[in-house]
Short mmCIF file of C-alpha atoms in Angstrom, two decimals:
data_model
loop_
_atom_site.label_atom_id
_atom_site.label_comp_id
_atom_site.label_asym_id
_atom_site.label_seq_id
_atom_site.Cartn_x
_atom_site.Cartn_y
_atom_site.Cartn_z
CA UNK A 356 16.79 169.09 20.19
CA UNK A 357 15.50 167.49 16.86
CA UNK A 358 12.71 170.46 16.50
CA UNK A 359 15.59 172.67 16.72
CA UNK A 360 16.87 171.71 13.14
CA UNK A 361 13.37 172.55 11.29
CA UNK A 362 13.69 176.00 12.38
CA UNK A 363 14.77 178.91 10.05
CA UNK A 364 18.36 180.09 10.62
CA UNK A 365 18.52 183.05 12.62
CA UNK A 366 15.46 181.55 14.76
CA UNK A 367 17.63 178.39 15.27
CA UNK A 368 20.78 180.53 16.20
CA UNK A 369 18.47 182.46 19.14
CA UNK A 370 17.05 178.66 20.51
CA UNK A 371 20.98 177.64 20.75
CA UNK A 372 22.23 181.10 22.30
CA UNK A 373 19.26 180.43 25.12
CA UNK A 374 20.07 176.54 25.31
CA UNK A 375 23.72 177.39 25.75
CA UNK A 376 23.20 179.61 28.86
CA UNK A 377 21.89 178.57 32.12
CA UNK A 378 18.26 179.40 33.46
CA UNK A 379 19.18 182.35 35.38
CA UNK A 380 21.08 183.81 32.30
CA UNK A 381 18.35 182.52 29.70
CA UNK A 382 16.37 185.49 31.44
CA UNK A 383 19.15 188.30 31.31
CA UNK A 384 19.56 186.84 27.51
CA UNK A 385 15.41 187.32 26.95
CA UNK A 386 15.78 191.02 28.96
CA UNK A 387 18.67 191.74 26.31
CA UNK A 388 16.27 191.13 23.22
CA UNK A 389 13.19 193.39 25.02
CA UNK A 390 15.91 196.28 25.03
CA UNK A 391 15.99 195.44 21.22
CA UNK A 392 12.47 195.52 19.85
CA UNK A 393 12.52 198.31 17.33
CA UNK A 394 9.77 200.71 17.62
CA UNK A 395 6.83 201.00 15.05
CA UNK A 396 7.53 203.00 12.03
CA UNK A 397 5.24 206.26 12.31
CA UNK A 398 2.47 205.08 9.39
CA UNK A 399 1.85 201.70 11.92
CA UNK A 400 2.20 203.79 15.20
CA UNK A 401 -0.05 206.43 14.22
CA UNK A 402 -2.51 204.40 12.87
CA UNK A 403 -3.23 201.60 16.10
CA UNK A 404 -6.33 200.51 14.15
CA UNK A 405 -3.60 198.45 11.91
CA UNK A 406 -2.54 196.00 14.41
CA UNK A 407 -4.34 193.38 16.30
CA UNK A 408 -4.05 192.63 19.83
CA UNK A 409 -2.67 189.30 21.33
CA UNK A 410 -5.26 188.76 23.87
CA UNK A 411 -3.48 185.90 25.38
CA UNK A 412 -0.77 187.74 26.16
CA UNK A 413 -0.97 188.78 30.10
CA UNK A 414 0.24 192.73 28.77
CA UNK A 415 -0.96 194.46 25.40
CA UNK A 416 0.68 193.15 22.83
CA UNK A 417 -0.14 194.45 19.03
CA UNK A 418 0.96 193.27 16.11
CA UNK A 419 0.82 193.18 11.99
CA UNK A 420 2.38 191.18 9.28
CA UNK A 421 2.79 192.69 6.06
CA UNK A 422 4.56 191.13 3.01
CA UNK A 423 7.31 193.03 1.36
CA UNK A 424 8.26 192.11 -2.83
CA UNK A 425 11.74 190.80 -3.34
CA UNK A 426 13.78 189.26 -6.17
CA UNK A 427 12.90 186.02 -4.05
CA UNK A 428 9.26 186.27 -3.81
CA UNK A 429 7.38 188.02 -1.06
CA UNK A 430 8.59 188.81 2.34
CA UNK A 431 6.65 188.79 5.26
CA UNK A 432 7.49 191.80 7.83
CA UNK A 433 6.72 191.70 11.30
CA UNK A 434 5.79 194.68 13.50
CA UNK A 435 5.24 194.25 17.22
CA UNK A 436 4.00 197.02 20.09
CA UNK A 437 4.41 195.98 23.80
CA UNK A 438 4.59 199.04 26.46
CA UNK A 439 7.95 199.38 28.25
CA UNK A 440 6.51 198.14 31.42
CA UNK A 441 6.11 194.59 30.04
CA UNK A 442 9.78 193.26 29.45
CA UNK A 443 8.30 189.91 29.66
CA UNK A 444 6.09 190.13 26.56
CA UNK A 445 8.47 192.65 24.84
CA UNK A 446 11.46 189.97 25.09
CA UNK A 447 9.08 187.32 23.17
CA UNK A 448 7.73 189.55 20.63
CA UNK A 449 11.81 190.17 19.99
CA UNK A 450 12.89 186.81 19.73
CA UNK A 451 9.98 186.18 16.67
CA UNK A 452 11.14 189.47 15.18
CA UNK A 453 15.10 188.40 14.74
CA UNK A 454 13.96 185.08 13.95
CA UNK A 455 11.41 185.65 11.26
CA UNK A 456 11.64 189.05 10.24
CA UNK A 457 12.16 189.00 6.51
CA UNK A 458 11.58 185.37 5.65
CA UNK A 459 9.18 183.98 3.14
CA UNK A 460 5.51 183.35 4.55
CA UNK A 461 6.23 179.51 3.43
CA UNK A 462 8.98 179.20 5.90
CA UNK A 463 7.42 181.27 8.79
CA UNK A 464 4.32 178.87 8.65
CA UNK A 465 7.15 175.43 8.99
CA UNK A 466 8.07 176.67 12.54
CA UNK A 467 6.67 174.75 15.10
CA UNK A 468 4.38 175.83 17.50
CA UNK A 469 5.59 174.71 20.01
CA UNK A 470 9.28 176.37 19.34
CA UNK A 471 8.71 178.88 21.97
CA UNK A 472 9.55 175.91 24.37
CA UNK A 473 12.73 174.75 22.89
CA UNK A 474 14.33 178.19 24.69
CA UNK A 475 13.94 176.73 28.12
CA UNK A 476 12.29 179.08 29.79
CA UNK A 477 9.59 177.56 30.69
CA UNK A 478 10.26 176.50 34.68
CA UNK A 479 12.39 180.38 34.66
CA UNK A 480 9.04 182.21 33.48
CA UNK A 481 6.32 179.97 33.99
CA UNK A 482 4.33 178.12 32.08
CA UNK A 483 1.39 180.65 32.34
CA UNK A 484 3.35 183.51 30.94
CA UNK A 485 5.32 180.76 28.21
CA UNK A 486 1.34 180.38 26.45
CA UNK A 487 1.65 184.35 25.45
CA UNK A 488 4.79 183.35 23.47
CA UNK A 489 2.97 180.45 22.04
CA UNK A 490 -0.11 182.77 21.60
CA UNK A 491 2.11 185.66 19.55
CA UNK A 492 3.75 183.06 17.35
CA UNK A 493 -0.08 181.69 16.54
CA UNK A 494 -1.36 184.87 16.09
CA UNK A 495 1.33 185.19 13.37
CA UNK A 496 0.77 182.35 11.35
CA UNK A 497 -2.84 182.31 11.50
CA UNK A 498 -2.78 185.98 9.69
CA UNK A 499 -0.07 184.72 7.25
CA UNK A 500 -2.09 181.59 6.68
CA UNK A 501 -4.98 184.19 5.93
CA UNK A 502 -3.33 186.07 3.67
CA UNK A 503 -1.20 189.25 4.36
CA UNK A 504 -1.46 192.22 2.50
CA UNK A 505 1.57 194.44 0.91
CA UNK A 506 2.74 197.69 3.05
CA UNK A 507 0.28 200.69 2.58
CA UNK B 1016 14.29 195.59 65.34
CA UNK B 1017 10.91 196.44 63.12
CA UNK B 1018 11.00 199.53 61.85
CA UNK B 1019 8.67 202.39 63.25
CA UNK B 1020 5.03 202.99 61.47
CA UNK B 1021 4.39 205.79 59.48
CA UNK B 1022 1.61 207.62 60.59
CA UNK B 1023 -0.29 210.40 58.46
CA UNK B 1024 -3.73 212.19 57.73
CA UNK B 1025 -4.65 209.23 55.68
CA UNK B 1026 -3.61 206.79 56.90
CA UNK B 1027 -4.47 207.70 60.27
CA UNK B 1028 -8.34 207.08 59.28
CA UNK B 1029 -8.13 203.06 58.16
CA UNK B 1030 -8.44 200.32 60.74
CA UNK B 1031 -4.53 199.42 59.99
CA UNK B 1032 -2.40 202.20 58.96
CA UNK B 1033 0.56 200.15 60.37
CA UNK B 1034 0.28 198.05 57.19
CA UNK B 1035 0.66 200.86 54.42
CA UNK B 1036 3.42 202.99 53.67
CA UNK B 1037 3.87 206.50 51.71
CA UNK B 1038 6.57 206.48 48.67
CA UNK B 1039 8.09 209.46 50.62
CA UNK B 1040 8.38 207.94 53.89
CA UNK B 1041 10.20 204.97 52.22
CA UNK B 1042 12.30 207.19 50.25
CA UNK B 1043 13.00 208.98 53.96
CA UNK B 1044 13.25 205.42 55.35
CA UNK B 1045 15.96 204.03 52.98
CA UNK B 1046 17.77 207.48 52.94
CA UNK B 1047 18.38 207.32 56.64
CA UNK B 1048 19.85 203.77 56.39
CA UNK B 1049 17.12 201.69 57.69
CA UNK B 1050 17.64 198.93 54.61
CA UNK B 1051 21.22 198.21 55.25
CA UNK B 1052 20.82 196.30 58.60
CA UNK B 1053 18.24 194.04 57.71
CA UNK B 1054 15.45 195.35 60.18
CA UNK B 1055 13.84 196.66 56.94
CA UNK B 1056 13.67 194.86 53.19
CA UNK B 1057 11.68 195.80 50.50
CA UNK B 1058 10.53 193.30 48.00
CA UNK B 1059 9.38 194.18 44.65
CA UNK B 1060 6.51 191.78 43.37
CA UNK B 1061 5.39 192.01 39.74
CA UNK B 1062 3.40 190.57 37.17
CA UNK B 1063 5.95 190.85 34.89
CA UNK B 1064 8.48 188.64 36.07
CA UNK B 1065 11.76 190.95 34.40
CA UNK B 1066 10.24 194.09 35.26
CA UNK B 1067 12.32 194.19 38.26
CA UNK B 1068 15.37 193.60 36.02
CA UNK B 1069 14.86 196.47 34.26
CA UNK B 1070 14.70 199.14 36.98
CA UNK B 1071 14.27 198.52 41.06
CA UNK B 1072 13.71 200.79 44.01
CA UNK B 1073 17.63 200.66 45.29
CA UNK B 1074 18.50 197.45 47.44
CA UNK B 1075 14.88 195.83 46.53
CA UNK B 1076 14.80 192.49 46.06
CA UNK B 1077 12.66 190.59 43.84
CA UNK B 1078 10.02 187.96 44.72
CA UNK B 1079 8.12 186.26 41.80
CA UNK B 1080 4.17 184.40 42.91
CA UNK B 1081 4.69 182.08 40.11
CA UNK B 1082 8.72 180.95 40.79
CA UNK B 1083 9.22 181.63 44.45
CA UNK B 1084 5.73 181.11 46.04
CA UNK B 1085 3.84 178.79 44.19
CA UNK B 1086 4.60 174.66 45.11
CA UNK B 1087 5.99 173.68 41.39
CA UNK B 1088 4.02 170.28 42.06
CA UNK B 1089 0.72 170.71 43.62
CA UNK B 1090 -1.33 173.16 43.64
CA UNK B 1091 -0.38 175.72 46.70
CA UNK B 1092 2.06 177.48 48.45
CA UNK B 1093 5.15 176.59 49.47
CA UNK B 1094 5.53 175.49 52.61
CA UNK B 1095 7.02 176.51 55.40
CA UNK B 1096 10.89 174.87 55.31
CA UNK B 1097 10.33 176.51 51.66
CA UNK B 1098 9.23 180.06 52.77
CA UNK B 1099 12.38 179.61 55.51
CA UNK B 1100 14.65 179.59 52.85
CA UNK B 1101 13.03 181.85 50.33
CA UNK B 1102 13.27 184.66 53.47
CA UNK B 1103 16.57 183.91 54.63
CA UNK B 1104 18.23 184.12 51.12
CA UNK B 1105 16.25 187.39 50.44
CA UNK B 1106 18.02 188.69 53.68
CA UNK B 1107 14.55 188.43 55.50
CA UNK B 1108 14.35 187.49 59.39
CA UNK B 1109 11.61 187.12 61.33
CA UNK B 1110 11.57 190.53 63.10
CA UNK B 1111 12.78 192.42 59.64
CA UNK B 1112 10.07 194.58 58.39
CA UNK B 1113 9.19 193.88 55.03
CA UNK B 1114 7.93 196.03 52.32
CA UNK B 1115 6.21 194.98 49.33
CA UNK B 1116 5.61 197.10 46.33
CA UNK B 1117 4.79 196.02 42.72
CA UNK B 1118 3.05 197.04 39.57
CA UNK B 1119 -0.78 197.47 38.41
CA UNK B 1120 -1.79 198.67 41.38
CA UNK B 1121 0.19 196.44 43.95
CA UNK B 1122 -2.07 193.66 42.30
CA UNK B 1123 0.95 191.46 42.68
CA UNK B 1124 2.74 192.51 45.91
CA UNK B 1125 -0.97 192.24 47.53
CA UNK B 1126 -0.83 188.68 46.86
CA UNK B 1127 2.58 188.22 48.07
CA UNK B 1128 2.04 190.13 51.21
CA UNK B 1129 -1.09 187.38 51.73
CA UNK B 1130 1.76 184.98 51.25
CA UNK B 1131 3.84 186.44 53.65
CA UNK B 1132 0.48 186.73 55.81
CA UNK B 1133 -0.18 182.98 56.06
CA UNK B 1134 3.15 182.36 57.38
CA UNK B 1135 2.61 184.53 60.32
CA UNK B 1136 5.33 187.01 59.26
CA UNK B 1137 4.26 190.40 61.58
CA UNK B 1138 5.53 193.05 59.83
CA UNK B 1139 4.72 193.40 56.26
CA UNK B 1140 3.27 196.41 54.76
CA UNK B 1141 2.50 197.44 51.31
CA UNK B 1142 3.53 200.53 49.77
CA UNK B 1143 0.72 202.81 49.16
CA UNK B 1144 0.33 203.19 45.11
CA UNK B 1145 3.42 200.81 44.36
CA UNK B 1146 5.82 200.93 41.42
CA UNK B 1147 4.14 203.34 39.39
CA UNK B 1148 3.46 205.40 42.06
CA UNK B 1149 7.17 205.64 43.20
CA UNK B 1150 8.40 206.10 39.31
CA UNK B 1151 5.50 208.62 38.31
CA UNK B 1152 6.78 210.89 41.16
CA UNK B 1153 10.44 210.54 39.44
CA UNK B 1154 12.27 208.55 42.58
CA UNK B 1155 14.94 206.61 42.16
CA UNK B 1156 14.87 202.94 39.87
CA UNK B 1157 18.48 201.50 39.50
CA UNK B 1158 19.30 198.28 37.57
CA UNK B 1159 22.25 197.83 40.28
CA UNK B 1160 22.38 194.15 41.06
CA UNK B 1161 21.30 194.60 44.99
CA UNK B 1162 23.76 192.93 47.24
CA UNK B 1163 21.99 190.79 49.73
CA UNK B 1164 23.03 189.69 53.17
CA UNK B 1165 21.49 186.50 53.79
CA UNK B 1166 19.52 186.48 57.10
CA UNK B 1167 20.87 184.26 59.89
CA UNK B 1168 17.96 182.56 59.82
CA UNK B 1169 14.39 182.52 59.50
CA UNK B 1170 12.46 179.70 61.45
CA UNK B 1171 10.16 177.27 59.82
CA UNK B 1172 6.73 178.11 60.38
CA UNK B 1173 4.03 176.01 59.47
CA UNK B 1174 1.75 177.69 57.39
CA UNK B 1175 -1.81 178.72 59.27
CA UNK B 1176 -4.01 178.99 56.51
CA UNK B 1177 -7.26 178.77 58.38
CA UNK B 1178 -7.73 182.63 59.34
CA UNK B 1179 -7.08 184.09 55.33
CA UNK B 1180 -7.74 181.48 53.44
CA UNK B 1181 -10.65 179.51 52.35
CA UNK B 1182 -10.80 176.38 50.17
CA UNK B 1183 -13.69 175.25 48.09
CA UNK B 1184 -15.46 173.09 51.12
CA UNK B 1185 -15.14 176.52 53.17
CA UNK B 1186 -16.58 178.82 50.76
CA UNK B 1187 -19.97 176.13 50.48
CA UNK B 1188 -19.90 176.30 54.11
CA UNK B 1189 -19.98 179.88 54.04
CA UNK B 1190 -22.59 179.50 52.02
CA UNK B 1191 -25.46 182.47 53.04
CA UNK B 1192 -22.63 184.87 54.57
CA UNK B 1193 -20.54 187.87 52.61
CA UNK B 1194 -19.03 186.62 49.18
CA UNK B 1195 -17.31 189.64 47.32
CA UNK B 1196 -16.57 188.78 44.05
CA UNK B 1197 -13.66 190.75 42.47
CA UNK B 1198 -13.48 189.89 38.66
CA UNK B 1199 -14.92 192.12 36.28
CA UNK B 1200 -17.99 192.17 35.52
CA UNK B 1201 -17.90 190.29 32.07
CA UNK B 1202 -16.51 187.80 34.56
CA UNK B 1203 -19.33 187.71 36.85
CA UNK B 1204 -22.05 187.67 34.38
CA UNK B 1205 -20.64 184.88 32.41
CA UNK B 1206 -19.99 186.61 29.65
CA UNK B 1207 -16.25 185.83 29.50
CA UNK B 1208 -14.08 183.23 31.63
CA UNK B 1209 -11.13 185.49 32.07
CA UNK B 1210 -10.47 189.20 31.82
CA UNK B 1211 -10.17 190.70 28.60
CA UNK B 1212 -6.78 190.70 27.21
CA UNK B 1213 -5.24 188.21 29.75
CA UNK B 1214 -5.03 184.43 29.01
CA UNK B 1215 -7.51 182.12 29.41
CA UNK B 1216 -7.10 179.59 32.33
CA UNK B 1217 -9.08 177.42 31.67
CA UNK B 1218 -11.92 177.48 32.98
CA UNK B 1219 -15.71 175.31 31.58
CA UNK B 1220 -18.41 177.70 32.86
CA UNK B 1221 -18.53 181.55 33.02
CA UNK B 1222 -20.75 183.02 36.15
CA UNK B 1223 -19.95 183.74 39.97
CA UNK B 1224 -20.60 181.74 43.41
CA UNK B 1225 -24.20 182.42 44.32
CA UNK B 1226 -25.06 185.53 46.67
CA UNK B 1227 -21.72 187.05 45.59
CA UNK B 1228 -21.38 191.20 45.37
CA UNK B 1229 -19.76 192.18 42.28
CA UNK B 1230 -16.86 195.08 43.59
CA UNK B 1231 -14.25 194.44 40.55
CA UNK B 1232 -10.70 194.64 42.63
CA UNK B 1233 -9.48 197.96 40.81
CA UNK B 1234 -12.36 200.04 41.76
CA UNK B 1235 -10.81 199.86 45.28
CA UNK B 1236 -7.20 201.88 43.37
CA UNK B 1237 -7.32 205.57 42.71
CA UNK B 1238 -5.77 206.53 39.51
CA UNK B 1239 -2.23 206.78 40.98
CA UNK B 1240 -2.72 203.02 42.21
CA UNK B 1241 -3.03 204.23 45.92
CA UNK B 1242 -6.37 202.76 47.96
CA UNK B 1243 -8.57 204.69 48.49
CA UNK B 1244 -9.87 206.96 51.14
CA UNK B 1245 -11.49 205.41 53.56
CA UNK B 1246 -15.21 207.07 53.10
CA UNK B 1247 -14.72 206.19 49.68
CA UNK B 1248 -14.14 202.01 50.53
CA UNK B 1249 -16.83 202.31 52.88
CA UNK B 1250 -18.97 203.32 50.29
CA UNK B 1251 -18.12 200.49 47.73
CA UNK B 1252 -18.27 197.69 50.58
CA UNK B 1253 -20.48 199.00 53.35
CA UNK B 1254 -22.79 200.49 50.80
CA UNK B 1255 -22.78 199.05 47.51
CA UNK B 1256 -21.79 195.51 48.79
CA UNK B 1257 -24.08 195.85 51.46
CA UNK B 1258 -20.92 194.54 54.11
CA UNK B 1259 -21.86 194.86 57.79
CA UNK B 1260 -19.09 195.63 60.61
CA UNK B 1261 -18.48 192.39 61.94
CA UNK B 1262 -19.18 190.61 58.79
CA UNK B 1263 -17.14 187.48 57.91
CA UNK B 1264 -16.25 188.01 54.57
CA UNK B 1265 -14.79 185.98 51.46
CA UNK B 1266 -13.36 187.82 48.47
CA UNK B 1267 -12.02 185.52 45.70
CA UNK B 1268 -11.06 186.23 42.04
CA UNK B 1269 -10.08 183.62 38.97
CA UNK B 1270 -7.27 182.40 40.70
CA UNK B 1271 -6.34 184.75 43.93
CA UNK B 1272 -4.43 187.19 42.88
CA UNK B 1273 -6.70 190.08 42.38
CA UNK B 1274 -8.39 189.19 45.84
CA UNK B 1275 -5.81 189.22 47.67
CA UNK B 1276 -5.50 193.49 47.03
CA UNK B 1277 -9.31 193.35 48.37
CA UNK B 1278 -8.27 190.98 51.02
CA UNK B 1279 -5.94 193.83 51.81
CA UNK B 1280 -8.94 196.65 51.81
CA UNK B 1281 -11.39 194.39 54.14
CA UNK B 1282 -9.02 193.22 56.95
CA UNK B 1283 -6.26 196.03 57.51
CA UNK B 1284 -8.03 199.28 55.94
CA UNK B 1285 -11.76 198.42 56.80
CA UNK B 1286 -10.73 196.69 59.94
CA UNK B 1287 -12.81 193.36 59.26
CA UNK B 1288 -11.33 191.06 61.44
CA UNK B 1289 -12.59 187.54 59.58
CA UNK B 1290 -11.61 188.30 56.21
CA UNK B 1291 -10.33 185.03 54.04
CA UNK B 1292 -9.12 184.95 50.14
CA UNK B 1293 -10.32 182.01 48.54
CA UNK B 1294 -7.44 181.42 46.62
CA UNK B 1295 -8.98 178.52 44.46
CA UNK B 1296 -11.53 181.19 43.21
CA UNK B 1297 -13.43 180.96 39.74
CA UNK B 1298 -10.84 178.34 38.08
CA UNK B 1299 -11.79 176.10 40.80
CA UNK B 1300 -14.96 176.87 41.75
CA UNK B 1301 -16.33 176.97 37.85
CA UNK B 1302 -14.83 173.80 36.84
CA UNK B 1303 -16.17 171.99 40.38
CA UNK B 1304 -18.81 168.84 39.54
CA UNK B 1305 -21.94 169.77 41.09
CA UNK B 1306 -21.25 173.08 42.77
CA UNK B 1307 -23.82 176.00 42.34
CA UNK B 1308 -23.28 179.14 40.04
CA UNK B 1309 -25.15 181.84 39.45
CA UNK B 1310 -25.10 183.85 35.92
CA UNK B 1311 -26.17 187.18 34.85
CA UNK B 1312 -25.87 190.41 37.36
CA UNK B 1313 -28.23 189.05 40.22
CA UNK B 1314 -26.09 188.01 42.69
CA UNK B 1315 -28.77 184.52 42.73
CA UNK B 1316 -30.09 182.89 45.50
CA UNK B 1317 -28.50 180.64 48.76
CA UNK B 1318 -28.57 177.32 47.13
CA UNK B 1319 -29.34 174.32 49.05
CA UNK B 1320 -26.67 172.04 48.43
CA UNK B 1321 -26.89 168.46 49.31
#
């Protein structure tokens, strides 16, 4: 995939680990990363008014950038919520924490949008269910490209 | 060799109690060994298509609407050479009794039980209050890969449609008789296209088919995801939707899903004998050149169509 080489690092290295496997494992490998969505930090979780909602998503999924100063320039932190009961939704909002967690917002907004398609899951999961990837990774640009606010 | 019904003081008062079980009388059922012969298989049906994955009722196996029922090509099930193979491989035969259980309220396993339906299959019930149900009360969810023994066989049916299903030239036919209209009620109004929080399918105008009562599917759940009692769905259909025994009936939704768990209430709970899901509901119906729609809460007038 040519799309595959515009992507950030670690995002890149998650589209190859899913290209590598086939379909049936591409959903054990998405199942893995729902297992590994870290849980809000208390001042986000107690505080749901913070995050906005993905409507597009089929289950609740709520989320917040916030930029973090470094030596390099600000950082843009992701935070996603998705209830245990939607693996589905959690696995996606996993895959755009590992692979954009941390980077500048200048480099978040060069991923394509249509990168949630490059992990071939699309026929495995539907496309129906595919748009809430699509959806999350929108909803995260569009508030970078809006301007994101340092941590509280 | 079907398995025998359950039979309790609930159940006992719907039309079909043959088609719902308890979470205890499957947890009975599977404890005495009736899953590892084949006469019964339960099938877990979800929205969330790795929810299974992550915790099953022991030796379910997992049907998904979008990968295993849906044609990938046109728009409809699969048919019946399809559904032959789906069953078999699932460890499904004709005479096995099947049953379905999923999450939000058996929204899911509703619909794939109306799957199951069209192909004639007898013996498919749903479990009463579904996946949360049966993990609220603590039972047993393993993520032990369930070994399947492939049925023998399961014949090839051709789908009969005609008796549960409507399409779009049925529903204008039917036209002046019963709609029940299961969205919510932003839906119905027009207000929105899809329900809140889900994604949009696409769909030009917001409003509901003309004449149509507005019963939004959940209000037919208790809060443990179980149906209701009987009085209770009597009241929503008989009285608020103003259904008459012997009515012939079509419930539809956005795109058939959500119906179907209606479908469910009407025909085996309720006892209506012509009940049909139109399965092309509002993303068909509200995108249709030159059909009628009404908007607003008034369920609207018969329109004369030409």
């Amino acid at each position: 995939m040519t799309t595959s080489q515009a992507l950030p690092q670690a995002l890149a290295e998650i589209v190859n680990d899913f290209q590598e496997l086939e379909e049936r494992d591409r959903l054990t490998l998405l199942l893995e990363f729902s297992r590994s969505l870290p849980a809000l930090p208390e001042r986000l979780s107690n505080h749901p008014e913070l995050l906005e909602q993905v409507v597009e998503c089929q289950s609740p999924l709520f989320l917040t950038v916030e930029a973090e100063k470094s030596d390099h320039g600000d950082r843009m932190r992701l935070f996603f919520q998705a209830p245990r009961e939607a693996p589905t939704t959690r696995g996606f909002a996993s895959v755009l924490y590992e692979g954009l967690d941390g980077l500048s917002a200048e480099e978040i907004l060069a991923v394509p949008d249509d990168m949630p398609e490059l992990l071939g899951l699309t026929r495995a999961i539907s496309p129906l269910r595919m748009r809430g990837m699509s959806a999350m990774l929108g909803r995260v640009k569009r508030k970078i490209a809006n301007g994101v606010s340092p941590a509280a | 060799m079907p398995v025998a019904v359950e039979t309790n003081e609930k159940f006992a008062t719907y039309a079909h109690p043959e088609r719902l079980v308890s979470t205890q009388w499957l947890a009975q059922t599977l404890a005495s060994g009736a899953g590892k012969d084949g006469s019964l298989v339960v099938v877990e049906s979800d929205e969330d298509v790795l929810l299974y994955e992550t915790g099953h009722i022991p030796g379910a196996v997992k049907i998904d609407w979008h990968i295993d029922l849906n044609d990938d090509v046109t728009r409809d099930y699969i048919d019946g050479a399809a559904f032959a193979l789906l069953a078999a491989a699932k460890g499904i035969s004709r005479d096995t009794t099947v049953v379905v259980y999923g999450d939000n309220s058996n929204w899911w396993a509703a619909y794939a039980l109306w799957v199951f339906t069209l192909f004639g299959h007898e013996d498919v019930r749903l479990l009463d209050g579904g996946r949360e149900k049966w993990a609220a009360e603590g039972r047993e969810l393993t993520t032990e890969a369930t070994a399947i023994t492939p049925a023998s066989e399961y014949p090839v049916v051709e789908r009969n449609d005609a008796p549960i299903r409507a399409y779009k030239d049925d529903v204008l036919a039917h036209l002046g008789k019963p709609l029940i209209d299961v969205r919510s009620t932003e839906e119905y109004t027009g207000e929105r296209t899809h329900m809140a929080s889900y994604p949009q399918e696409g769909t030009l105008r917001g409003g509901h088919i003309p004449t149509a009562a507005s019963i939004p599917w959940g209000r037919a759940a208790d809060s443990d995801g179980t149906y209701r009692s009987r009085e209770e769905l009597e009241a929503l259909y008989l009285g608020e939707a103003g259904l008459k025994a012997g009515d012939d009936v079509v419930a539809y939704c956005r795109i058939g899903e959500r119906s179907s768990h209606t479908w469910f209430a009407l025909k085996y709970l309720l006892g209506f004998e012509n009940v049909r899901n139109y399965d092309g509901s509002w993303t068909e119906w509200g995108n249709s050149v030159r059909v009628p729609i009404a908007k607003g809460i008034e369920r609207g007038d018969v329109p004369s169509i030409n």
